Coordinates of C-alpha atoms in Angstrom, one line a residue:
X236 CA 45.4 -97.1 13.2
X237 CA 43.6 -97.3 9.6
X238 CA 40.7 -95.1 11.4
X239 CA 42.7 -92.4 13.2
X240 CA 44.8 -92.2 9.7
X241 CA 41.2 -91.6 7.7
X242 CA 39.7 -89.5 9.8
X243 CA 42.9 -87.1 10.4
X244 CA 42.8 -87.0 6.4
X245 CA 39.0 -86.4 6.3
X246 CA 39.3 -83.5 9.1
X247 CA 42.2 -82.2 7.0
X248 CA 40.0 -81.9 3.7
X249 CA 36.9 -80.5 5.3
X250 CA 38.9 -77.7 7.1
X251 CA 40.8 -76.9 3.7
X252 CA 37.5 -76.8 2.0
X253 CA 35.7 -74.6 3.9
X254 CA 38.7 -72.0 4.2
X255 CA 38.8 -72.0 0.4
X256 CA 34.6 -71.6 0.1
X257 CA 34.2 -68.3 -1.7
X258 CA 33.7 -65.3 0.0
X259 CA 30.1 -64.6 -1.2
X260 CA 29.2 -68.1 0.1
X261 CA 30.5 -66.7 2.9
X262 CA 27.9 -63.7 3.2
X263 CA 30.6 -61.0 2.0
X264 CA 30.1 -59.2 -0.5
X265 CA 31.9 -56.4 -2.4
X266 CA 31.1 -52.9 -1.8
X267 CA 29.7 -51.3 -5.0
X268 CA 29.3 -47.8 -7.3
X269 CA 26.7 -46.9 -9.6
X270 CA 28.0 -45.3 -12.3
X271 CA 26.2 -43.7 -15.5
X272 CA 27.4 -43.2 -18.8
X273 CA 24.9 -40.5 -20.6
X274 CA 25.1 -39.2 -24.4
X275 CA 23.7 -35.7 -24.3
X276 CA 23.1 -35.3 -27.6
X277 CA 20.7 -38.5 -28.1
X278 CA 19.6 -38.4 -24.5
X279 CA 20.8 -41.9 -23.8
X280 CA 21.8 -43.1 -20.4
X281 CA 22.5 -46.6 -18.7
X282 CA 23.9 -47.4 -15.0
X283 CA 25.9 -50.0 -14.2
X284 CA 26.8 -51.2 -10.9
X285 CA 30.8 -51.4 -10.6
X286 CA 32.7 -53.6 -7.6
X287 CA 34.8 -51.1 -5.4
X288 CA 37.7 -53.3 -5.8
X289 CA 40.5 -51.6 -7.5
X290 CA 39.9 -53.8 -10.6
X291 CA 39.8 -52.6 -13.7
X292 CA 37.0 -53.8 -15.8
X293 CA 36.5 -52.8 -20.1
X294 CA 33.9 -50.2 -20.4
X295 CA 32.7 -51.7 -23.8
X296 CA 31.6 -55.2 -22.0
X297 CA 29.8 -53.5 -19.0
X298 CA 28.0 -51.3 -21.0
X299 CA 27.8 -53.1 -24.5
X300 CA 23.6 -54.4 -23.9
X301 CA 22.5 -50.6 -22.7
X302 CA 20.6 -47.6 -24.1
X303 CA 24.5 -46.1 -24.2
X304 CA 24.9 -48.1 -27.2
X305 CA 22.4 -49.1 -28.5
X306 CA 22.3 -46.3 -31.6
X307 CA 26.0 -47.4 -32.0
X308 CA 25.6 -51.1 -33.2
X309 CA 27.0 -52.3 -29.8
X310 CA 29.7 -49.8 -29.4
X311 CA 29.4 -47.4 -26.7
X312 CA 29.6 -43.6 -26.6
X313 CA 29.4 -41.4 -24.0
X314 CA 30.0 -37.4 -23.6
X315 CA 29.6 -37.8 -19.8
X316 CA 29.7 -40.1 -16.5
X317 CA 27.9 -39.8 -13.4
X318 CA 29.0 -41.3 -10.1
X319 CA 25.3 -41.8 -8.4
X320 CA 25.3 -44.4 -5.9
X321 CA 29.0 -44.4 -3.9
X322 CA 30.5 -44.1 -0.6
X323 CA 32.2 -41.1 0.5
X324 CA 35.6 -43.3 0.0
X325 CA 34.6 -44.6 -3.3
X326 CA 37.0 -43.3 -6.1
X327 CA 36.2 -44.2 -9.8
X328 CA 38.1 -43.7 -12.9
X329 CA 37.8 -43.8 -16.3
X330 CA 40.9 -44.2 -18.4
X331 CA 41.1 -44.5 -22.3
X332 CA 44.9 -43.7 -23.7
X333 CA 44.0 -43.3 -27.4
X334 CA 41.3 -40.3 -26.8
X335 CA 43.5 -39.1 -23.6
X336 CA 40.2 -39.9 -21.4
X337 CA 41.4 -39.9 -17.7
X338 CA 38.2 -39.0 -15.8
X339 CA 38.1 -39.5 -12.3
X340 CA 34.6 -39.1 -10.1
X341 CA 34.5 -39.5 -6.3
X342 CA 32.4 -37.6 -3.1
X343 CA 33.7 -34.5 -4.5
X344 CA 33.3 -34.6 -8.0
X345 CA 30.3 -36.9 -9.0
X346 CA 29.9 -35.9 -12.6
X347 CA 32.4 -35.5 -15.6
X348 CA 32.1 -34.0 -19.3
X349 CA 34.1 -35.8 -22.0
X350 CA 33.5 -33.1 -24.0
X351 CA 30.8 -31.6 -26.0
X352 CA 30.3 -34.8 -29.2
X353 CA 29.8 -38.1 -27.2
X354 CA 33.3 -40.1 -27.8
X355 CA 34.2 -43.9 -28.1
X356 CA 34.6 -45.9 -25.2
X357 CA 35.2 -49.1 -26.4
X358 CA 38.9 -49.5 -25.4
X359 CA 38.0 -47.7 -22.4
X360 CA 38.7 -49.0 -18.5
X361 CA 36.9 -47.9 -15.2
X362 CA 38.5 -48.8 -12.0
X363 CA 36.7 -48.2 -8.7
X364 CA 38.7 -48.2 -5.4
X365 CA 38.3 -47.1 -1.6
X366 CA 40.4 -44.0 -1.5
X367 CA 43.4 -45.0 0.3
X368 CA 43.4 -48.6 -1.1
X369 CA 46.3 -49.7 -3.9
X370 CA 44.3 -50.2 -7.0
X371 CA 44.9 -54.0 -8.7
X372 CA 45.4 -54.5 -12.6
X373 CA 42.7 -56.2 -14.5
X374 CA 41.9 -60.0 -14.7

């Protein structure tokens, strides 16, 4: 009995680990976007690639080490974004409340102007989702 007890525990584990192995272990991977930030004015541009996930990520950490900031101390500024490398479902957007930034870039409409002097981003969110997919807040 002290055998069939250990191995029905042992079966038990091993199944429960592998469900809970992570998906990338797994061979899945996310879909992705590339998306550029450019500042016109200094002719700086960086790409980042962005999970099409529906989570929204800070601007200011995915683009903090770039050419985007890099004349800014850290801090990024941008006058435009770029949607380069997407599906034709992939929707992006960029949403900053205190500069009333709500870009959004998708098959249709790859490229946005944030206006003519590159502004801050640095409190800035970009979210990119499958259109037709509920989007998820931010981790």
């Amino acid at each position: 009995m002290q055998f069939i007890n250990v191995a029905a525990v042992a079966s038990a584990l091993f199944s429960t680990v592998a469900l809970a192995a992570p998906a990338a272990e797994l061979g899945w991977k996310p879909q992705t976007a590339t998306v550029q930030l450019a500042n016109e004015q200094s002719g700086a541009s960086a790409n980042v690639v962005i999970p099409i996930d529906g989570i929204s990520r800070p601007v200011q950490e995915l683009w903090s080490h770039t050419a985007i900031s890099a004349e800014h101390h850290g801090l990024v500024f941008a006058s435009s974004a770029q949607l380069t490398t997407f599906q034709q479902s992939t929707v992006c957007t960029i949403t900053e409340d205190s500069r009333h930034v709500d870009a959004k870039l998708d098959a249709e409409k790859t490229w946005v102007s944030f206006g003519n002097a590159p502004i801050e981003l640095c409190a800035a969110l970009i979210t990119c989702h499958c259109e037709g997919e509920a989007k998820q807040h931010s981790h």
